[in-house]
Amino acid sequence: MPELPEVEAARRAIEDNCIGKKIKRVIIADDSKVIDGISPSDFQNSVLGKTIVSARRKGKNLWLELDSPPFPSFQFGMAGAIYIKGVAVTKYKRSAVKDSEEWPSKYSKFFVELDDGLELSFTDKRRFAKVRLLANPTSVRPISELGPDALLEPMTVDEFAESLAKKKITIKPLLLDQGFISGIGNWIADEVLYQARIHPLQTASSLSKEQCEALHTSITEVIQHAVQVSADSKEFPVEWLFHFRWGKKPGNVNGKKINFITAGGRTTAYVPELQKLSGKDAEKAAKVRPGKRGVKSKEDDGDGEEDEQESEKEDGSAKLKKGQKSRGVRGKKPAPKTKTEDSDEEDDDADGGDDSDTEEKVVKPRGRGTKPAIKRKAEEKPTSQVGKKPKGRKS
């Protein structure tokens, strides 16, 4: 899904091509799930005829600053994307709209034509993005609740280490918490932890000064490089974990095995040979069965409601992982224990919201209560015959 580099690439494309131009035509989709809190007609009337002054971003949120408020704001969700007709803007797997499709795309939620004929569209194939019209985007949720932007407002090494020392949470979920640092998503978190040689389940407050420095450096270097190449993954260094983390089964990076666990409710790739737990975290993990080491907490991967929506669809349903009713039923049976261990590998592409009913339908007929009940009935007959033993002796 789009993370800071992808959103920044979109922002820069707008700045390079749209600044100083007037909006002469607007089409807003009639989709209240994405167009948040305003009717399409009111949205259109509010931006028509205005000039784009700048494009701004914080974390994974982008907004267009016009010559007067209110301003269109875009929360990218899982598959939000900016398209400018005739301009190359970074595409990513889940959001890509084929060039052969109609223009504007049927997935377009916000479309404007500028006074020089240039056309810009915000699309969302999966309808988990939010498009809003805000008088001051930085003063309201979700942007008002974001932590410092990982690119534009980096902490110093000392500030970073001091902040980590106060956090009792494990490091991967902390990096995904947009209130702590904004812009880091799942693949960036895995990448920076790999490069810093830190286990994703290491408690943040337990990190040494050297580990804090290594993590700070890797965050800076990974984000700056990804932004520099406009989020084009083909331009990422060949030794990055990014290139090897997408498979269903563990692969290898630089000759070392990749494992998958669940951390912060997200599928997490790491290299056990290089990323080892230490101290109390290592002692604790040694007492726990490997399949249960995943952190089940919900990832705060973003900005309010986007977090739940992204986790739900991207990672096998965060809601199931929190309540996990259907898996709780499944967990009562001895056989499916291996399924629990394997589920982390399937998280990225699972659509867990549709699985729960199916699981319950399958599990219930096979529940442990069925066969024992039949056996007890069969055993009760001899018992009742024993009660009638005196009558049986007459023959």
CSV table of C-alpha atoms in Angstrom, one decimal:
chain,number,residue,atom,x,y,z
A,1,MET,CA,0.0,0.0,0.0
A,2,PRO,CA,1.2,3.6,-0.4
A,3,GLU,CA,3.6,4.8,2.2
A,4,LEU,CA,5.5,8.0,2.6
A,5,PRO,CA,7.7,7.7,-0.6
A,6,GLU,CA,4.7,6.9,-2.8
A,7,VAL,CA,2.7,9.9,-1.5
A,8,GLU,CA,5.7,12.2,-1.7
A,9,ALA,CA,6.2,11.1,-5.3
A,10,ALA,CA,2.5,12.1,-6.0
A,11,ARG,CA,3.0,15.4,-4.3
A,12,ARG,CA,6.1,16.3,-6.3
A,13,ALA,CA,4.3,15.3,-9.5
A,14,ILE,CA,1.5,17.8,-8.7
A,15,GLU,CA,4.0,20.5,-7.8
A,16,ASP,CA,5.9,20.0,-11.0
A,17,ASN,CA,2.9,20.1,-13.2
A,18,CYS,CA,-0.1,21.8,-11.6
A,19,ILE,CA,1.0,24.8,-9.5
A,20,GLY,CA,-0.4,28.1,-10.6
A,21,LYS,CA,-3.1,26.6,-12.8
A,22,LYS,CA,-6.9,27.2,-12.4
A,23,ILE,CA,-9.4,24.4,-12.0
A,24,LYS,CA,-11.9,24.8,-14.8
A,25,ARG,CA,-13.8,21.4,-14.5
A,26,VAL,CA,-14.5,19.1,-11.6
A,27,ILE,CA,-16.0,15.6,-11.3
A,28,ILE,CA,-16.5,14.2,-7.8
A,29,ALA,CA,-17.6,10.6,-7.4
A,30,ASP,CA,-21.0,9.9,-5.8
A,31,ASP,CA,-19.3,7.6,-3.3
A,32,SER,CA,-20.0,8.6,0.4
A,33,LYS,CA,-17.6,5.9,1.6
A,34,VAL,CA,-14.7,7.7,0.1
A,35,ILE,CA,-16.0,11.3,-0.3
A,36,ASP,CA,-16.2,12.1,3.4
A,37,GLY,CA,-18.7,14.6,4.9
A,38,ILE,CA,-19.7,16.5,1.8
A,39,SER,CA,-22.0,16.0,-1.2
A,40,PRO,CA,-20.3,15.8,-4.7
A,41,SER,CA,-22.1,19.0,-5.9
A,42,ASP,CA,-21.0,21.0,-2.9
A,43,PHE,CA,-17.4,19.7,-3.3
A,44,GLN,CA,-17.4,20.7,-7.0
A,45,ASN,CA,-18.8,24.2,-6.3
A,46,SER,CA,-16.2,24.8,-3.6
A,47,VAL,CA,-13.1,24.2,-5.8
A,48,LEU,CA,-14.3,25.2,-9.2
A,49,GLY,CA,-12.4,28.2,-10.6
A,50,LYS,CA,-9.8,28.2,-7.9
A,51,THR,CA,-6.0,28.1,-8.5
A,52,ILE,CA,-3.7,25.4,-7.1
A,53,VAL,CA,-1.0,27.2,-5.0
A,54,SER,CA,0.9,24.2,-3.7
A,55,ALA,CA,0.7,20.5,-2.8
A,56,ARG,CA,1.4,19.6,0.8
A,57,ARG,CA,1.9,16.3,2.6
A,58,LYS,CA,2.3,15.0,6.1
A,59,GLY,CA,2.9,11.3,6.7
A,60,LYS,CA,0.6,9.4,4.2
A,61,ASN,CA,-1.8,12.4,3.8
A,62,LEU,CA,-1.7,14.8,0.9
A,63,TRP,CA,-3.7,18.0,0.3
A,64,LEU,CA,-3.9,20.7,-2.4
A,65,GLU,CA,-3.6,24.2,-1.1
A,66,LEU,CA,-5.8,26.5,-3.3
A,67,ASP,CA,-5.8,30.3,-3.5
A,68,SER,CA,-8.6,30.2,-0.8
A,69,PRO,CA,-10.0,27.5,1.5
A,70,PRO,CA,-11.4,24.9,1.7
A,71,PHE,CA,-8.7,22.5,0.4
A,72,PRO,CA,-9.1,19.0,-1.0
A,73,SER,CA,-7.4,16.4,1.2
A,74,PHE,CA,-6.5,12.8,0.4
A,75,GLN,CA,-5.9,10.0,2.8
A,76,PHE,CA,-4.6,7.2,0.5
A,77,GLY,CA,-5.7,4.1,2.4
A,78,MET,CA,-4.8,0.9,0.8
A,79,ALA,CA,-4.9,1.8,-2.9
A,80,GLY,CA,-5.3,5.5,-3.3
A,81,ALA,CA,-3.3,7.0,-6.2
A,82,ILE,CA,-2.7,10.2,-8.0
A,83,TYR,CA,-2.8,10.2,-11.8
A,84,ILE,CA,-1.9,13.1,-14.1
A,85,LYS,CA,-2.7,12.5,-17.7
A,86,GLY,CA,0.4,12.3,-19.8
A,87,VAL,CA,2.7,12.4,-16.7
A,88,ALA,CA,4.5,9.4,-15.2
A,89,VAL,CA,3.6,9.1,-11.5
A,90,THR,CA,4.8,6.1,-9.5
A,91,LYS,CA,2.3,3.2,-9.6
A,92,TYR,CA,2.1,0.4,-7.1
A,93,LYS,CA,0.6,-3.0,-7.4
A,94,ARG,CA,-2.8,-2.6,-5.6
A,95,SER,CA,-3.6,0.8,-7.0
A,96,ALA,CA,-2.4,0.6,-10.6
A,97,VAL,CA,-5.1,1.5,-13.2
A,98,LYS,CA,-4.3,0.2,-16.6
A,99,ASP,CA,-3.5,2.7,-19.3
A,100,SER,CA,-6.1,1.0,-21.6
A,101,GLU,CA,-8.9,1.8,-19.2
A,102,GLU,CA,-11.2,4.8,-19.8
A,103,TRP,CA,-10.2,8.2,-18.7
A,104,PRO,CA,-11.0,9.4,-16.2
A,105,SER,CA,-11.0,5.9,-14.7
A,106,LYS,CA,-14.1,4.3,-13.3
A,107,TYR,CA,-12.2,4.2,-10.0
A,108,SER,CA,-11.7,8.0,-10.0
A,109,LYS,CA,-13.0,9.8,-6.9
A,110,PHE,CA,-11.7,13.3,-7.6
A,111,PHE,CA,-11.1,14.6,-11.1
A,112,VAL,CA,-10.1,18.1,-12.2
A,113,GLU,CA,-9.2,19.6,-15.5
A,114,LEU,CA,-7.0,22.7,-15.3
A,115,ASP,CA,-7.1,25.8,-17.5
A,116,ASP,CA,-4.2,24.5,-19.7
A,117,GLY,CA,-6.0,21.2,-20.4
A,118,LEU,CA,-4.0,19.1,-18.0
A,119,GLU,CA,-6.1,16.6,-16.1
A,120,LEU,CA,-5.5,15.2,-12.6
A,121,SER,CA,-7.3,12.3,-10.9
A,122,PHE,CA,-7.3,10.6,-7.5
A,123,THR,CA,-8.4,7.0,-7.9
A,124,ASP,CA,-9.2,4.3,-5.3
A,125,LYS,CA,-9.8,0.8,-6.6
A,126,ARG,CA,-10.6,-0.6,-3.1
A,127,ARG,CA,-12.6,2.3,-1.6
A,128,PHE,CA,-10.6,2.5,1.7
A,129,ALA,CA,-9.3,6.0,1.0
A,130,LYS,CA,-10.8,9.2,2.2
A,131,VAL,CA,-11.2,12.4,0.2
A,132,ARG,CA,-12.2,15.4,2.3
A,133,LEU,CA,-12.7,19.2,1.8
A,134,LEU,CA,-11.1,21.0,4.8
A,135,ALA,CA,-10.7,24.6,5.7
A,136,ASN,CA,-7.4,23.8,7.5
A,137,PRO,CA,-6.3,20.2,7.0
A,138,THR,CA,-3.5,20.4,9.6
A,139,SER,CA,-6.0,21.4,12.4
A,140,VAL,CA,-8.3,18.3,12.2
A,141,ARG,CA,-8.0,14.6,12.3
A,142,PRO,CA,-6.3,12.7,10.9
A,143,ILE,CA,-3.4,15.1,10.2
A,144,SER,CA,-3.6,16.9,13.5
A,145,GLU,CA,-2.9,13.7,15.4
A,146,LEU,CA,0.2,12.7,13.4
A,147,GLY,CA,3.7,12.6,14.8
A,148,PRO,CA,6.7,14.2,13.2
A,149,ASP,CA,7.0,13.4,9.5
A,150,ALA,CA,9.7,10.9,8.9
A,151,LEU,CA,11.2,12.9,6.0
A,152,LEU,CA,10.4,16.5,6.7
A,153,GLU,CA,10.6,16.6,10.5
A,154,PRO,CA,13.1,13.9,11.5
A,155,MET,CA,14.1,13.6,15.2
A,156,THR,CA,17.7,14.0,16.2
A,157,VAL,CA,19.5,10.8,17.2
A,158,ASP,CA,19.3,11.9,20.9
A,159,GLU,CA,15.6,12.8,20.7
A,160,PHE,CA,14.9,9.4,19.0
A,161,ALA,CA,16.8,7.4,21.6
A,162,GLU,CA,15.1,9.3,24.5
A,163,SER,CA,11.7,8.7,23.0
A,164,LEU,CA,12.3,5.0,22.5
A,165,ALA,CA,13.6,4.7,26.1
A,166,LYS,CA,10.1,5.6,27.3
A,167,LYS,CA,8.2,3.1,25.2
A,168,LYS,CA,7.4,-0.4,26.6
A,169,ILE,CA,5.8,-1.5,23.3
A,170,THR,CA,7.7,-3.7,20.9
A,171,ILE,CA,9.6,-1.8,18.2
A,172,LYS,CA,7.7,-2.9,15.0
A,173,PRO,CA,4.2,-1.7,16.2
A,174,LEU,CA,5.8,1.5,17.5
A,175,LEU,CA,7.3,2.3,14.1
A,176,LEU,CA,3.8,1.8,12.6
A,177,ASP,CA,2.2,4.2,15.1
A,178,GLN,CA,1.7,7.3,13.1
A,179,GLY,CA,1.4,9.3,16.3
A,180,PHE,CA,5.0,8.4,17.0
A,181,ILE,CA,6.5,9.0,13.5
A,182,SER,CA,4.3,9.6,10.5
A,183,GLY,CA,4.9,8.0,7.1
A,184,ILE,CA,6.4,4.7,8.0
A,185,GLY,CA,4.3,1.7,6.9
A,186,ASN,CA,4.8,-2.0,6.8
A,187,TRP,CA,7.5,-2.5,4.2
A,188,ILE,CA,9.6,0.4,5.4
A,189,ALA,CA,9.4,-0.8,9.0
A,190,ASP,CA,10.6,-4.2,8.0
A,191,GLU,CA,13.3,-2.7,5.9
A,192,VAL,CA,14.8,-0.4,8.5
A,193,LEU,CA,14.7,-3.0,11.2
A,194,TYR,CA,16.5,-5.5,8.9
A,195,GLN,CA,19.1,-2.9,8.1
A,196,ALA,CA,19.6,-2.0,11.7
A,197,ARG,CA,19.7,-5.7,12.7
A,198,ILE,CA,16.9,-5.3,15.2
A,199,HIS,CA,14.3,-8.0,15.9
A,200,PRO,CA,10.7,-6.7,15.2
A,201,LEU,CA,9.6,-7.9,18.6
A,202,GLN,CA,12.3,-6.3,20.7
A,203,THR,CA,10.9,-4.0,23.3
A,204,ALA,CA,11.7,-0.4,22.2
A,205,SER,CA,12.9,0.7,25.7
A,206,SER,CA,15.4,-2.2,25.8
A,207,LEU,CA,17.3,-1.0,22.7
A,208,SER,CA,20.9,0.0,23.3
A,209,LYS,CA,22.3,3.4,22.3
A,210,GLU,CA,24.1,1.8,19.4
A,211,GLN,CA,20.8,0.1,18.2
A,212,CYS,CA,18.9,3.4,18.5
A,213,GLU,CA,21.6,5.1,16.4
A,214,ALA,CA,21.6,2.3,13.8
A,215,LEU,CA,17.8,2.4,13.5
A,216,HIS,CA,17.8,6.2,13.2
A,217,THR,CA,20.3,6.0,10.4
A,218,SER,CA,18.4,3.2,8.5
A,219,ILE,CA,15.1,5.2,8.7
A,220,THR,CA,16.8,8.3,7.3
A,221,GLU,CA,18.6,6.4,4.5
A,222,VAL,CA,15.8,4.2,3.4
A,223,ILE,CA,13.2,7.0,3.2
A,224,GLN,CA,15.6,9.4,1.6
A,225,HIS,CA,16.6,6.9,-1.1
A,226,ALA,CA,13.0,5.8,-1.7
A,227,VAL,CA,11.9,9.4,-2.2
A,228,GLN,CA,14.9,10.2,-4.3
A,229,VAL,CA,14.0,7.6,-6.9
A,230,SER,CA,10.3,8.6,-6.7
A,231,ALA,CA,9.3,5.3,-5.0
A,232,ASP,CA,10.3,3.3,-8.0
A,233,SER,CA,11.2,-0.1,-6.4
A,234,LYS,CA,13.3,-1.1,-9.4
A,235,GLU,CA,15.7,1.6,-8.3
A,236,PHE,CA,16.0,0.3,-4.7
A,237,PRO,CA,19.4,-1.3,-3.8
A,238,VAL,CA,19.5,-5.0,-4.7
A,239,GLU,CA,20.5,-6.0,-1.2
A,240,TRP,CA,17.3,-4.5,0.4
A,241,LEU,CA,14.9,-6.9,2.1
A,242,PHE,CA,12.1,-5.2,0.1
A,243,HIS,CA,12.9,-7.3,-3.0
A,244,PHE,CA,12.5,-10.6,-1.2
A,245,ARG,CA,9.7,-10.1,1.4
A,246,TRP,CA,6.6,-10.5,-0.7
A,247,GLY,CA,6.4,-14.3,-1.2
A,248,LYS,CA,4.0,-16.6,0.7
A,249,LYS,CA,6.8,-18.8,1.8
A,250,PRO,CA,10.1,-17.7,3.5
A,251,GLY,CA,12.8,-16.9,0.9
A,252,ASN,CA,16.3,-15.6,1.2
A,253,VAL,CA,18.0,-12.2,1.2
A,254,ASN,CA,21.8,-12.1,0.6
A,255,GLY,CA,21.9,-15.9,1.3
A,256,LYS,CA,20.1,-15.7,4.6
A,257,LYS,CA,16.6,-17.1,5.3
A,258,ILE,CA,13.6,-14.8,5.8
A,259,ASN,CA,11.0,-15.7,8.3
A,260,PHE,CA,7.5,-14.3,8.7
A,261,ILE,CA,5.7,-13.5,12.0
A,262,THR,CA,2.9,-11.2,13.1
A,263,ALA,CA,3.9,-8.0,14.8
A,264,GLY,CA,1.5,-5.2,15.5
A,265,GLY,CA,-1.2,-7.1,13.6
A,266,ARG,CA,0.9,-7.0,10.4
A,267,THR,CA,2.7,-9.7,8.5
A,268,THR,CA,6.4,-9.0,9.3
A,269,ALA,CA,9.4,-10.2,7.4
A,270,TYR,CA,12.8,-10.5,9.2
A,271,VAL,CA,16.0,-12.5,9.1
A,272,PRO,CA,16.5,-14.6,12.3
A,273,GLU,CA,20.2,-15.0,11.7
A,274,LEU,CA,20.8,-11.3,11.8
A,275,GLN,CA,17.8,-10.0,13.9
A,276,LYS,CA,18.0,-11.6,17.3
A,277,LEU,CA,16.0,-10.9,20.4
A,278,SER,CA,18.1,-10.0,23.4
A,279,GLY,CA,17.8,-9.6,27.1
A,280,LYS,CA,14.4,-10.3,28.8
A,281,ASP,CA,12.7,-10.4,25.4
A,282,ALA,CA,14.9,-13.4,24.4
A,283,GLU,CA,14.2,-15.1,27.7
A,284,LYS,CA,10.5,-14.6,27.3
A,285,ALA,CA,10.5,-15.9,23.7
A,286,ALA,CA,12.4,-19.0,24.7
A,287,LYS,CA,9.5,-20.0,26.9
A,288,VAL,CA,6.8,-19.5,24.2
A,289,ARG,CA,6.0,-21.9,21.4
A,290,PRO,CA,7.2,-20.3,18.1
A,291,GLY,CA,3.8,-20.1,16.6
A,292,LYS,CA,2.6,-17.9,19.4
A,293,ARG,CA,5.3,-15.2,19.4
A,294,GLY,CA,3.4,-12.9,17.1
A,295,VAL,CA,2.1,-9.7,18.6
A,296,LYS,CA,-1.6,-9.7,18.2
A,297,SER,CA,-2.2,-6.0,19.0
A,298,LYS,CA,-3.9,-3.8,16.3
A,299,GLU,CA,-1.5,-1.7,14.3
A,300,ASP,CA,-2.0,2.0,14.4
A,301,ASP,CA,-0.8,2.3,10.9
A,302,GLY,CA,-2.1,5.6,10.0
A,303,ASP,CA,-4.6,8.0,10.6
A,304,GLY,CA,-7.7,7.1,12.5
A,305,GLU,CA,-10.1,4.9,10.6
A,306,GLU,CA,-7.7,4.1,7.8
A,307,ASP,CA,-5.7,2.0,10.2
A,308,GLU,CA,-8.5,-0.5,10.9
A,309,GLN,CA,-9.5,-0.6,7.3
A,310,GLU,CA,-6.0,-1.2,6.0
A,311,SER,CA,-5.2,-3.8,8.6
A,312,GLU,CA,-8.6,-5.5,8.1
A,313,LYS,CA,-8.1,-6.0,4.3
A,314,GLU,CA,-4.4,-6.0,3.9
A,315,ASP,CA,-3.5,-8.3,6.7
A,316,GLY,CA,-6.2,-10.9,7.0
A,317,SER,CA,-8.6,-8.7,9.1
A,318,ALA,CA,-7.3,-6.9,12.2
A,319,LYS,CA,-10.8,-7.3,13.6
A,320,LEU,CA,-10.5,-11.0,13.4
A,321,LYS,CA,-7.1,-10.9,15.0
A,322,LYS,CA,-8.4,-8.8,17.9
A,323,GLY,CA,-11.6,-10.8,18.6
A,324,GLN,CA,-10.7,-13.8,16.5
A,325,LYS,CA,-14.0,-15.6,17.3
A,326,SER,CA,-13.8,-17.9,14.3
A,327,ARG,CA,-10.2,-18.8,15.0
A,328,GLY,CA,-11.0,-19.2,18.6
A,329,VAL,CA,-13.5,-22.0,17.7
A,330,ARG,CA,-10.9,-23.4,15.4
A,331,GLY,CA,-8.3,-23.3,18.1
A,332,LYS,CA,-10.3,-25.6,20.4
A,333,LYS,CA,-9.5,-28.5,18.0
A,334,PRO,CA,-6.1,-30.1,18.2
A,335,ALA,CA,-5.6,-30.5,14.5
A,336,PRO,CA,-5.6,-26.9,13.3
A,337,LYS,CA,-2.7,-25.7,15.5
A,338,THR,CA,-0.4,-25.8,12.5
A,339,LYS,CA,-2.9,-23.5,10.7
A,340,THR,CA,-2.3,-20.8,13.3
A,341,GLU,CA,1.4,-20.9,12.7
A,342,ASP,CA,0.9,-20.7,8.9
A,343,SER,CA,-1.6,-17.9,9.0
A,344,ASP,CA,1.0,-15.2,9.2
A,345,GLU,CA,2.4,-16.0,5.8
A,346,GLU,CA,-1.0,-15.6,4.3
A,347,ASP,CA,-1.9,-12.3,6.0
A,348,ASP,CA,-0.8,-9.9,3.2
A,349,ASP,CA,-3.3,-11.2,0.6
A,350,ALA,CA,-6.0,-12.6,2.8
A,351,ASP,CA,-9.4,-11.0,2.9
A,352,GLY,CA,-10.2,-12.2,6.4
A,353,GLY,CA,-13.5,-10.4,6.6
A,354,ASP,CA,-15.1,-13.0,4.4
A,355,ASP,CA,-13.6,-16.1,6.1
A,356,SER,CA,-15.2,-16.1,9.5
A,357,ASP,CA,-18.6,-17.4,8.6
A,358,THR,CA,-17.1,-20.1,6.4
A,359,GLU,CA,-14.8,-21.2,9.2
A,360,GLU,CA,-17.6,-21.5,11.7
A,361,LYS,CA,-19.8,-23.5,9.3
A,362,VAL,CA,-17.0,-25.9,8.8
A,363,VAL,CA,-16.0,-26.2,12.4
A,364,LYS,CA,-19.3,-26.6,14.0
A,365,PRO,CA,-20.3,-30.0,12.5
A,366,ARG,CA,-16.8,-31.2,13.5
A,367,GLY,CA,-16.9,-29.9,17.0
A,368,ARG,CA,-15.8,-32.1,19.8
A,369,GLY,CA,-19.3,-32.2,21.3
A,370,THR,CA,-20.9,-34.2,18.5
A,371,LYS,CA,-19.2,-37.6,18.6
A,372,PRO,CA,-18.9,-37.9,22.4
A,373,ALA,CA,-22.7,-37.3,22.6
A,374,ILE,CA,-23.3,-40.3,20.3
A,375,LYS,CA,-20.9,-42.4,22.2
A,376,ARG,CA,-22.6,-41.7,25.5
A,377,LYS,CA,-25.9,-42.8,24.1
A,378,ALA,CA,-24.4,-46.0,23.0
A,379,GLU,CA,-22.9,-46.6,26.4
A,380,GLU,CA,-26.1,-45.8,28.2
A,381,LYS,CA,-27.9,-48.9,26.8
A,382,PRO,CA,-25.8,-51.4,28.7
A,383,THR,CA,-26.2,-49.3,31.8
A,384,SER,CA,-30.0,-49.4,31.5
A,385,GLN,CA,-29.8,-53.1,31.0
A,386,VAL,CA,-27.9,-53.5,34.2
A,387,GLY,CA,-30.7,-51.7,35.9
A,388,LYS,CA,-33.1,-54.4,34.6
A,389,LYS,CA,-30.9,-57.3,35.5
A,390,PRO,CA,-33.4,-59.1,37.9
A,391,LYS,CA,-35.9,-59.2,35.1
A,392,GLY,CA,-33.4,-60.7,32.7
A,393,ARG,CA,-32.7,-63.7,35.1
A,394,LYS,CA,-36.2,-65.0,34.7
A,395,SER,CA,-35.3,-66.5,31.4
